Amino acid sequence: MAIEALALCNSNLYPTIHSLLSILCTMPVSVATAERSFSTLRRLKTWMRSKMNEERLTGLALINIHRDIELDIEDIITRFGRKKCRKMTFVL
């Protein structure tokens, strides 16, 4: 959009606007992935700090950050069902 405006802007009539549009066209596009990941991790850590280990926390953060990835729920359920029991029984 800024490139089209720069092409239409007359540099003789509007030199300042032309300069600003040139700067706008050369500015790098920022990606909010890092900010999104830090805010997600902060929310997850405060909510579940005492309830999970680092590996599970990282997994949940990655799922939340990369929401656009399609997940095969049947495959996830199958993998979870094949894992051994994680609870330990204590004998006194």
PDB file of N, CA and C in Angstrom:
ATOM      1  N   MET A   1       0.816  -1.174   0.000  1.00  0.00           N
ATOM      2  CA  MET A   1       0.000   0.000   0.000  1.00  0.00           C
ATOM      3  C   MET A   1       0.872   1.254   0.000  1.00  0.00           C
ATOM      4  N   ALA A   2       1.930   1.243   0.767  1.00  0.00           N
ATOM      5  CA  ALA A   2       2.821   2.407   0.801  1.00  0.00           C
ATOM      6  C   ALA A   2       3.571   2.563  -0.512  1.00  0.00           C
ATOM      7  N   ILE A   3       3.846   1.455  -1.180  1.00  0.00           N
ATOM      8  CA  ILE A   3       4.561   1.527  -2.460  1.00  0.00           C
ATOM      9  C   ILE A   3       3.680   2.184  -3.519  1.00  0.00           C
ATOM     10  N   GLU A   4       2.379   1.856  -3.511  1.00  0.00           N
ATOM     11  CA  GLU A   4       1.472   2.502  -4.459  1.00  0.00           C
ATOM     12  C   GLU A   4       1.351   3.990  -4.173  1.00  0.00           C
ATOM     13  N   ALA A   5       1.276   4.352  -2.889  1.00  0.00           N
ATOM     14  CA  ALA A   5       1.195   5.772  -2.527  1.00  0.00           C
ATOM     15  C   ALA A   5       2.463   6.506  -2.930  1.00  0.00           C
ATOM     16  N   LEU A   6       3.608   5.857  -2.793  1.00  0.00           N
ATOM     17  CA  LEU A   6       4.873   6.472  -3.201  1.00  0.00           C
ATOM     18  C   LEU A   6       4.910   6.687  -4.710  1.00  0.00           C
ATOM     19  N   ALA A   7       4.372   5.754  -5.462  1.00  0.00           N
ATOM     20  CA  ALA A   7       4.354   5.898  -6.918  1.00  0.00           C
ATOM     21  C   ALA A   7       3.435   7.033  -7.360  1.00  0.00           C
ATOM     22  N   LEU A   8       2.358   7.257  -6.617  1.00  0.00           N
ATOM     23  CA  LEU A   8       1.410   8.312  -6.973  1.00  0.00           C
ATOM     24  C   LEU A   8       1.823   9.689  -6.463  1.00  0.00           C
ATOM     25  N   CYS A   9       2.684   9.740  -5.466  1.00  0.00           N
ATOM     26  CA  CYS A   9       3.075  11.007  -4.843  1.00  0.00           C
ATOM     27  C   CYS A   9       4.089  11.748  -5.722  1.00  0.00           C
ATOM     28  N   ASN A  10       3.810  13.011  -5.973  1.00  0.00           N
ATOM     29  CA  ASN A  10       4.713  13.851  -6.761  1.00  0.00           C
ATOM     30  C   ASN A  10       5.782  14.413  -5.831  1.00  0.00           C
ATOM     31  N   SER A  11       7.039  14.091  -6.083  1.00  0.00           N
ATOM     32  CA  SER A  11       8.117  14.536  -5.190  1.00  0.00           C
ATOM     33  C   SER A  11       8.381  16.030  -5.289  1.00  0.00           C
ATOM     34  N   ASN A  12       7.999  16.663  -6.389  1.00  0.00           N
ATOM     35  CA  ASN A  12       8.181  18.114  -6.519  1.00  0.00           C
ATOM     36  C   ASN A  12       7.137  18.883  -5.718  1.00  0.00           C
ATOM     37  N   LEU A  13       5.915  18.381  -5.692  1.00  0.00           N
ATOM     38  CA  LEU A  13       4.850  19.069  -4.963  1.00  0.00           C
ATOM     39  C   LEU A  13       4.864  18.740  -3.471  1.00  0.00           C
ATOM     40  N   TYR A  14       5.170  17.503  -3.141  1.00  0.00           N
ATOM     41  CA  TYR A  14       5.131  17.047  -1.746  1.00  0.00           C
ATOM     42  C   TYR A  14       6.449  16.369  -1.380  1.00  0.00           C
ATOM     43  N   PRO A  15       7.525  17.124  -1.212  1.00  0.00           N
ATOM     44  CA  PRO A  15       8.821  16.482  -0.945  1.00  0.00           C
ATOM     45  C   PRO A  15       8.883  15.777   0.413  1.00  0.00           C
ATOM     46  N   THR A  16       8.257  16.362   1.417  1.00  0.00           N
ATOM     47  CA  THR A  16       8.293  15.755   2.753  1.00  0.00           C
ATOM     48  C   THR A  16       7.491  14.454   2.777  1.00  0.00           C
ATOM     49  N   ILE A  17       6.315  14.489   2.195  1.00  0.00           N
ATOM     50  CA  ILE A  17       5.487  13.279   2.159  1.00  0.00           C
ATOM     51  C   ILE A  17       6.174  12.199   1.337  1.00  0.00           C
ATOM     52  N   HIS A  18       6.822  12.590   0.257  1.00  0.00           N
ATOM     53  CA  HIS A  18       7.549  11.625  -0.566  1.00  0.00           C
ATOM     54  C   HIS A  18       8.687  10.981   0.231  1.00  0.00           C
ATOM     55  N   SER A  19       9.399  11.802   1.012  1.00  0.00           N
ATOM     56  CA  SER A  19      10.492  11.265   1.844  1.00  0.00           C
ATOM     57  C   SER A  19       9.960  10.312   2.907  1.00  0.00           C
ATOM     58  N   LEU A  20       8.848  10.697   3.539  1.00  0.00           N
ATOM     59  CA  LEU A  20       8.270   9.829   4.572  1.00  0.00           C
ATOM     60  C   LEU A  20       7.761   8.509   3.985  1.00  0.00           C
ATOM     61  N   LEU A  21       7.164   8.576   2.812  1.00  0.00           N
ATOM     62  CA  LEU A  21       6.712   7.338   2.168  1.00  0.00           C
ATOM     63  C   LEU A  21       7.892   6.460   1.762  1.00  0.00           C
ATOM     64  N   SER A  22       8.999   7.082   1.369  1.00  0.00           N
ATOM     65  CA  SER A  22      10.204   6.307   1.035  1.00  0.00           C
ATOM     66  C   SER A  22      10.734   5.579   2.259  1.00  0.00           C
ATOM     67  N   ILE A  23      10.737   6.276   3.385  1.00  0.00           N
ATOM     68  CA  ILE A  23      11.196   5.652   4.635  1.00  0.00           C
ATOM     69  C   ILE A  23      10.249   4.525   5.028  1.00  0.00           C
ATOM     70  N   LEU A  24       8.955   4.772   4.883  1.00  0.00           N
ATOM     71  CA  LEU A  24       7.968   3.749   5.237  1.00  0.00           C
ATOM     72  C   LEU A  24       8.129   2.494   4.383  1.00  0.00           C
ATOM     73  N   CYS A  25       8.470   2.674   3.123  1.00  0.00           N
ATOM     74  CA  CYS A  25       8.654   1.517   2.233  1.00  0.00           C
ATOM     75  C   CYS A  25       9.909   0.717   2.561  1.00  0.00           C
ATOM     76  N   THR A  26      10.891   1.341   3.173  1.00  0.00           N
ATOM     77  CA  THR A  26      12.134   0.631   3.474  1.00  0.00           C
ATOM     78  C   THR A  26      12.172   0.061   4.880  1.00  0.00           C
ATOM     79  N   MET A  27      11.173   0.369   5.713  1.00  0.00           N
ATOM     80  CA  MET A  27      11.157  -0.155   7.079  1.00  0.00           C
ATOM     81  C   MET A  27      10.872  -1.649   7.055  1.00  0.00           C
ATOM     82  N   PRO A  28      11.558  -2.417   7.885  1.00  0.00           N
ATOM     83  CA  PRO A  28      11.293  -3.861   7.917  1.00  0.00           C
ATOM     84  C   PRO A  28       9.944  -4.148   8.570  1.00  0.00           C
ATOM     85  N   VAL A  29       9.332  -5.189   8.112  1.00  0.00           N
ATOM     86  CA  VAL A  29       8.061  -5.610   8.686  1.00  0.00           C
ATOM     87  C   VAL A  29       8.360  -6.377   9.959  1.00  0.00           C
ATOM     88  N   SER A  30       7.735  -5.996  11.045  1.00  0.00           N
ATOM     89  CA  SER A  30       7.992  -6.682  12.311  1.00  0.00           C
ATOM     90  C   SER A  30       7.080  -7.892  12.432  1.00  0.00           C
ATOM     91  N   VAL A  31       7.576  -8.879  13.119  1.00  0.00           N
ATOM     92  CA  VAL A  31       6.815 -10.099  13.355  1.00  0.00           C
ATOM     93  C   VAL A  31       6.539 -10.179  14.849  1.00  0.00           C
ATOM     94  N   ALA A  32       5.318 -10.438  15.183  1.00  0.00           N
ATOM     95  CA  ALA A  32       4.921 -10.445  16.583  1.00  0.00           C
ATOM     96  C   ALA A  32       5.034 -11.824  17.215  1.00  0.00           C
ATOM     97  N   THR A  33       5.734 -12.745  16.576  1.00  0.00           N
ATOM     98  CA  THR A  33       5.827 -14.104  17.117  1.00  0.00           C
ATOM     99  C   THR A  33       6.538 -14.127  18.459  1.00  0.00           C
ATOM    100  N   ALA A  34       7.626 -13.384  18.572  1.00  0.00           N
ATOM    101  CA  ALA A  34       8.365 -13.375  19.840  1.00  0.00           C
ATOM    102  C   ALA A  34       7.531 -12.762  20.952  1.00  0.00           C
ATOM    103  N   GLU A  35       6.866 -11.651  20.665  1.00  0.00           N
ATOM    104  CA  GLU A  35       6.019 -11.032  21.676  1.00  0.00           C
ATOM    105  C   GLU A  35       4.876 -11.954  22.067  1.00  0.00           C
ATOM    106  N   ARG A  36       4.295 -12.621  21.086  1.00  0.00           N
ATOM    107  CA  ARG A  36       3.195 -13.531  21.358  1.00  0.00           C
ATOM    108  C   ARG A  36       3.656 -14.703  22.209  1.00  0.00           C
ATOM    109  N   SER A  37       4.864 -15.200  21.930  1.00  0.00           N
ATOM    110  CA  SER A  37       5.353 -16.341  22.698  1.00  0.00           C
ATOM    111  C   SER A  37       5.652 -15.951  24.138  1.00  0.00           C
ATOM    112  N   PHE A  38       6.219 -14.762  24.354  1.00  0.00           N
ATOM    113  CA  PHE A  38       6.507 -14.340  25.723  1.00  0.00           C
ATOM    114  C   PHE A  38       5.226 -14.092  26.511  1.00  0.00           C
ATOM    115  N   SER A  39       4.230 -13.480  25.892  1.00  0.00           N
ATOM    116  CA  SER A  39       2.986 -13.238  26.618  1.00  0.00           C
ATOM    117  C   SER A  39       2.264 -14.549  26.912  1.00  0.00           C
ATOM    118  N   THR A  40       2.320 -15.487  25.977  1.00  0.00           N
ATOM    119  CA  THR A  40       1.708 -16.793  26.212  1.00  0.00           C
ATOM    120  C   THR A  40       2.405 -17.529  27.337  1.00  0.00           C
ATOM    121  N   LEU A  41       3.720 -17.524  27.313  1.00  0.00           N
ATOM    122  CA  LEU A  41       4.474 -18.211  28.356  1.00  0.00           C
ATOM    123  C   LEU A  41       4.219 -17.582  29.718  1.00  0.00           C
ATOM    124  N   ARG A  42       4.105 -16.259  29.762  1.00  0.00           N
ATOM    125  CA  ARG A  42       3.838 -15.582  31.033  1.00  0.00           C
ATOM    126  C   ARG A  42       2.473 -15.985  31.575  1.00  0.00           C
ATOM    127  N   ARG A  43       1.462 -16.043  30.699  1.00  0.00           N
ATOM    128  CA  ARG A  43       0.131 -16.460  31.145  1.00  0.00           C
ATOM    129  C   ARG A  43       0.133 -17.900  31.630  1.00  0.00           C
ATOM    130  N   LEU A  44       0.793 -18.774  30.888  1.00  0.00           N
ATOM    131  CA  LEU A  44       0.825 -20.183  31.278  1.00  0.00           C
ATOM    132  C   LEU A  44       1.579 -20.393  32.579  1.00  0.00           C
ATOM    133  N   LYS A  45       2.688 -19.691  32.748  1.00  0.00           N
ATOM    134  CA  LYS A  45       3.484 -19.894  33.959  1.00  0.00           C
ATOM    135  C   LYS A  45       2.753 -19.420  35.200  1.00  0.00           C
ATOM    136  N   THR A  46       2.051 -18.290  35.112  1.00  0.00           N
ATOM    137  CA  THR A  46       1.351 -17.823  36.299  1.00  0.00           C
ATOM    138  C   THR A  46       0.160 -18.709  36.618  1.00  0.00           C
ATOM    139  N   TRP A  47      -0.466 -19.273  35.584  1.00  0.00           N
ATOM    140  CA  TRP A  47      -1.648 -20.081  35.821  1.00  0.00           C
ATOM    141  C   TRP A  47      -1.306 -21.484  36.312  1.00  0.00           C
ATOM    142  N   MET A  48      -0.244 -22.085  35.791  1.00  0.00           N
ATOM    143  CA  MET A  48       0.047 -23.477  36.105  1.00  0.00           C
ATOM    144  C   MET A  48       1.465 -23.682  36.622  1.00  0.00           C
ATOM    145  N   ARG A  49       1.990 -22.721  37.311  1.00  0.00           N
ATOM    146  CA  ARG A  49       3.384 -22.783  37.738  1.00  0.00           C
ATOM    147  C   ARG A  49       3.685 -24.014  38.587  1.00  0.00           C
ATOM    148  N   SER A  50       2.834 -24.335  39.517  1.00  0.00           N
ATOM    149  CA  SER A  50       3.151 -25.426  40.428  1.00  0.00           C
ATOM    150  C   SER A  50       2.613 -26.776  39.963  1.00  0.00           C
ATOM    151  N   LYS A  51       1.965 -26.822  38.817  1.00  0.00           N
ATOM    152  CA  LYS A  51       1.286 -28.053  38.429  1.00  0.00           C
ATOM    153  C   LYS A  51       1.958 -28.830  37.318  1.00  0.00           C
ATOM    154  N   MET A  52       3.007 -28.314  36.703  1.00  0.00           N
ATOM    155  CA  MET A  52       3.582 -29.050  35.581  1.00  0.00           C
ATOM    156  C   MET A  52       5.083 -28.841  35.488  1.00  0.00           C
ATOM    157  N   ASN A  53       5.716 -29.737  34.768  1.00  0.00           N
ATOM    158  CA  ASN A  53       7.153 -29.619  34.567  1.00  0.00           C
ATOM    159  C   ASN A  53       7.444 -28.764  33.336  1.00  0.00           C
ATOM    160  N   GLU A  54       8.705 -28.519  33.080  1.00  0.00           N
ATOM    161  CA  GLU A  54       9.117 -27.620  31.998  1.00  0.00           C
ATOM    162  C   GLU A  54       8.756 -28.165  30.617  1.00  0.00           C
ATOM    163  N   GLU A  55       8.837 -29.478  30.428  1.00  0.00           N
ATOM    164  CA  GLU A  55       8.536 -30.063  29.111  1.00  0.00           C
ATOM    165  C   GLU A  55       7.072 -29.870  28.734  1.00  0.00           C
ATOM    166  N   ARG A  56       6.190 -30.096  29.675  1.00  0.00           N
ATOM    167  CA  ARG A  56       4.762 -29.932  29.394  1.00  0.00           C
ATOM    168  C   ARG A  56       4.420 -28.462  29.202  1.00  0.00           C
ATOM    169  N   LEU A  57       5.039 -27.590  29.993  1.00  0.00           N
ATOM    170  CA  LEU A  57       4.816 -26.156  29.849  1.00  0.00           C
ATOM    171  C   LEU A  57       5.252 -25.673  28.474  1.00  0.00           C
ATOM    172  N   THR A  58       6.386 -26.159  27.999  1.00  0.00           N
ATOM    173  CA  THR A  58       6.869 -25.789  26.669  1.00  0.00           C
ATOM    174  C   THR A  58       5.922 -26.286  25.589  1.00  0.00           C
ATOM    175  N   GLY A  59       5.427 -27.498  25.746  1.00  0.00           N
ATOM    176  CA  GLY A  59       4.487 -28.042  24.769  1.00  0.00           C
ATOM    177  C   GLY A  59       3.204 -27.240  24.683  1.00  0.00           C
ATOM    178  N   LEU A  60       2.650 -26.874  25.831  1.00  0.00           N
ATOM    179  CA  LEU A  60       1.436 -26.065  25.829  1.00  0.00           C
ATOM    180  C   LEU A  60       1.672 -24.686  25.237  1.00  0.00           C
ATOM    181  N   ALA A  61       2.831 -24.108  25.529  1.00  0.00           N
ATOM    182  CA  ALA A  61       3.153 -22.795  24.965  1.00  0.00           C
ATOM    183  C   ALA A  61       3.268 -22.874  23.448  1.00  0.00           C
ATOM    184  N   LEU A  62       3.905 -23.924  22.938  1.00  0.00           N
ATOM    185  CA  LEU A  62       4.045 -24.069  21.486  1.00  0.00           C
ATOM    186  C   LEU A  62       2.700 -24.285  20.802  1.00  0.00           C
ATOM    187  N   ILE A  63       1.822 -25.037  21.436  1.00  0.00           N
ATOM    188  CA  ILE A  63       0.490 -25.243  20.865  1.00  0.00           C
ATOM    189  C   ILE A  63      -0.265 -23.923  20.799  1.00  0.00           C
ATOM    190  N   ASN A  64      -0.145 -23.118  21.846  1.00  0.00           N
ATOM    191  CA  ASN A  64      -0.848 -21.841  21.870  1.00  0.00           C
ATOM    192  C   ASN A  64      -0.260 -20.850  20.875  1.00  0.00           C
ATOM    193  N   ILE A  65       1.051 -20.840  20.722  1.00  0.00           N
ATOM    194  CA  ILE A  65       1.695 -19.886  19.820  1.00  0.00           C
ATOM    195  C   ILE A  65       1.409 -20.241  18.368  1.00  0.00           C
ATOM    196  N   HIS A  66       1.495 -21.516  18.039  1.00  0.00           N
ATOM    197  CA  HIS A  66       1.306 -21.968  16.654  1.00  0.00           C
ATOM    198  C   HIS A  66      -0.099 -22.528  16.483  1.00  0.00           C
ATOM    199  N   ARG A  67      -1.085 -21.681  16.656  1.00  0.00           N
ATOM    200  CA  ARG A  67      -2.474 -22.116  16.557  1.00  0.00           C
ATOM    201  C   ARG A  67      -2.871 -22.506  15.146  1.00  0.00           C
ATOM    202  N   ASP A  68      -2.158 -22.017  14.152  1.00  0.00           N
ATOM    203  CA  ASP A  68      -2.543 -22.258  12.768  1.00  0.00           C
ATOM    204  C   ASP A  68      -2.207 -23.663  12.284  1.00  0.00           C
ATOM    205  N   ILE A  69      -1.450 -24.430  13.055  1.00  0.00           N
ATOM    206  CA  ILE A  69      -1.090 -25.797  12.668  1.00  0.00           C
ATOM    207  C   ILE A  69      -2.261 -26.729  12.982  1.00  0.00           C
ATOM    208  N   GLU A  70      -2.641 -27.517  11.994  1.00  0.00           N
ATOM    209  CA  GLU A  70      -3.736 -28.471  12.176  1.00  0.00           C
ATOM    210  C   GLU A  70      -3.245 -29.675  12.983  1.00  0.00           C
ATOM    211  N   LEU A  71      -4.027 -30.090  13.962  1.00  0.00           N
ATOM    212  CA  LEU A  71      -3.683 -31.239  14.793  1.00  0.00           C
ATOM    213  C   LEU A  71      -4.626 -32.396  14.481  1.00  0.00           C
ATOM    214  N   ASP A  72      -4.070 -33.592  14.398  1.00  0.00           N
ATOM    215  CA  ASP A  72      -4.866 -34.794  14.198  1.00  0.00           C
ATOM    216  C   ASP A  72      -5.216 -35.348  15.575  1.00  0.00           C
ATOM    217  N   ILE A  73      -6.428 -35.082  16.012  1.00  0.00           N
ATOM    218  CA  ILE A  73      -6.857 -35.446  17.360  1.00  0.00           C
ATOM    219  C   ILE A  73      -6.840 -36.961  17.554  1.00  0.00           C
ATOM    220  N   GLU A  74      -7.233 -37.717  16.547  1.00  0.00           N
ATOM    221  CA  GLU A  74      -7.234 -39.179  16.658  1.00  0.00           C
ATOM    222  C   GLU A  74      -5.823 -39.713  16.891  1.00  0.00           C
ATOM    223  N   ASP A  75      -4.839 -39.149  16.194  1.00  0.00           N
ATOM    224  CA  ASP A  75      -3.450 -39.566  16.374  1.00  0.00           C
ATOM    225  C   ASP A  75      -2.957 -39.219  17.776  1.00  0.00           C
ATOM    226  N   ILE A  76      -3.339 -38.063  18.274  1.00  0.00           N
ATOM    227  CA  ILE A  76      -2.933 -37.654  19.621  1.00  0.00           C
ATOM    228  C   ILE A  76      -3.531 -38.592  20.660  1.00  0.00           C
ATOM    229  N   ILE A  77      -4.803 -38.940  20.494  1.00  0.00           N
ATOM    230  CA  ILE A  77      -5.454 -39.853  21.442  1.00  0.00           C
ATOM    231  C   ILE A  77      -4.806 -41.229  21.387  1.00  0.00           C
ATOM    232  N   THR A  78      -4.472 -41.699  20.192  1.00  0.00           N
ATOM    233  CA  THR A  78      -3.823 -43.005  20.043  1.00  0.00           C
ATOM    234  C   THR A  78      -2.458 -43.013  20.714  1.00  0.00           C
ATOM    235  N   ARG A  79      -1.677 -41.975  20.496  1.00  0.00           N
ATOM    236  CA  ARG A  79      -0.357 -41.899  21.137  1.00  0.00           C
ATOM    237  C   ARG A  79      -0.473 -41.841  22.651  1.00  0.00           C
ATOM    238  N   PHE A  80      -1.433 -41.075  23.144  1.00  0.00           N
ATOM    239  CA  PHE A  80      -1.618 -40.970  24.591  1.00  0.00           C
ATOM    240  C   PHE A  80      -2.052 -42.311  25.180  1.00  0.00           C
ATOM    241  N   GLY A  81      -2.905 -43.035  24.460  1.00  0.00           N
ATOM    242  CA  GLY A  81      -3.372 -44.326  24.943  1.00  0.00           C
ATOM    243  C   GLY A  81      -2.283 -45.381  24.989  1.00  0.00           C
ATOM    244  N   ARG A  82      -1.268 -45.274  24.138  1.00  0.00           N
ATOM    245  CA  ARG A  82      -0.174 -46.249  24.108  1.00  0.00           C
ATOM    246  C   ARG A  82       0.856 -46.017  25.202  1.00  0.00           C
ATOM    247  N   LYS A  83       0.840 -44.847  25.816  1.00  0.00           N
ATOM    248  CA  LYS A  83       1.833 -44.573  26.860  1.00  0.00           C
ATOM    249  C   LYS A  83       1.507 -45.365  28.118  1.00  0.00           C
ATOM    250  N   LYS A  84       2.541 -45.634  28.879  1.00  0.00           N
ATOM    251  CA  LYS A  84       2.339 -46.378  30.122  1.00  0.00           C
ATOM    252  C   LYS A  84       1.709 -45.471  31.172  1.00  0.00           C
ATOM    253  N   CYS A  85       1.215 -46.081  32.186  1.00  0.00           N
ATOM    254  CA  CYS A  85       0.593 -45.342  33.277  1.00  0.00           C
ATOM    255  C   CYS A  85       1.644 -44.463  33.954  1.00  0.00           C
ATOM    256  N   ARG A  86       1.307 -43.206  34.173  1.00  0.00           N
ATOM    257  CA  ARG A  86       2.285 -42.283  34.741  1.00  0.00           C
ATOM    258  C   ARG A  86       2.147 -42.126  36.247  1.00  0.00           C
ATOM    259  N   LYS A  87       1.098 -42.639  36.813  1.00  0.00           N
ATOM    260  CA  LYS A  87       0.914 -42.507  38.254  1.00  0.00           C
ATOM    261  C   LYS A  87       1.718 -43.578  38.972  1.00  0.00           C
ATOM    262  N   MET A  88       2.254 -43.199  40.101  1.00  0.00           N
ATOM    263  CA  MET A  88       3.020 -44.144  40.910  1.00  0.00           C
ATOM    264  C   MET A  88       2.183 -44.541  42.120  1.00  0.00           C
ATOM    265  N   THR A  89       2.276 -45.791  42.507  1.00  0.00           N
ATOM    266  CA  THR A  89       1.580 -46.234  43.706  1.00  0.00           C
ATOM    267  C   THR A  89       2.589 -46.332  44.833  1.00  0.00           C
ATOM    268  N   PHE A  90       2.220 -45.783  45.943  1.00  0.00           N
ATOM    269  CA  PHE A  90       3.099 -45.804  47.111  1.00  0.00           C
ATOM    270  C   PHE A  90       2.593 -46.838  48.107  1.00  0.00           C
ATOM    271  N   VAL A  91       3.504 -47.653  48.565  1.00  0.00           N
ATOM    272  CA  VAL A  91       3.164 -48.688  49.532  1.00  0.00           C
ATOM    273  C   VAL A  91       3.803 -48.301  50.858  1.00  0.00           C
ATOM    274  N   LEU A  92       2.996 -48.274  51.888  1.00  0.00           N
ATOM    275  CA  LEU A  92       3.521 -47.941  53.219  1.00  0.00           C
ATOM    276  C   LEU A  92       3.764 -49.159  54.037  1.00  0.00           C
TER     277      LEU A  92
END
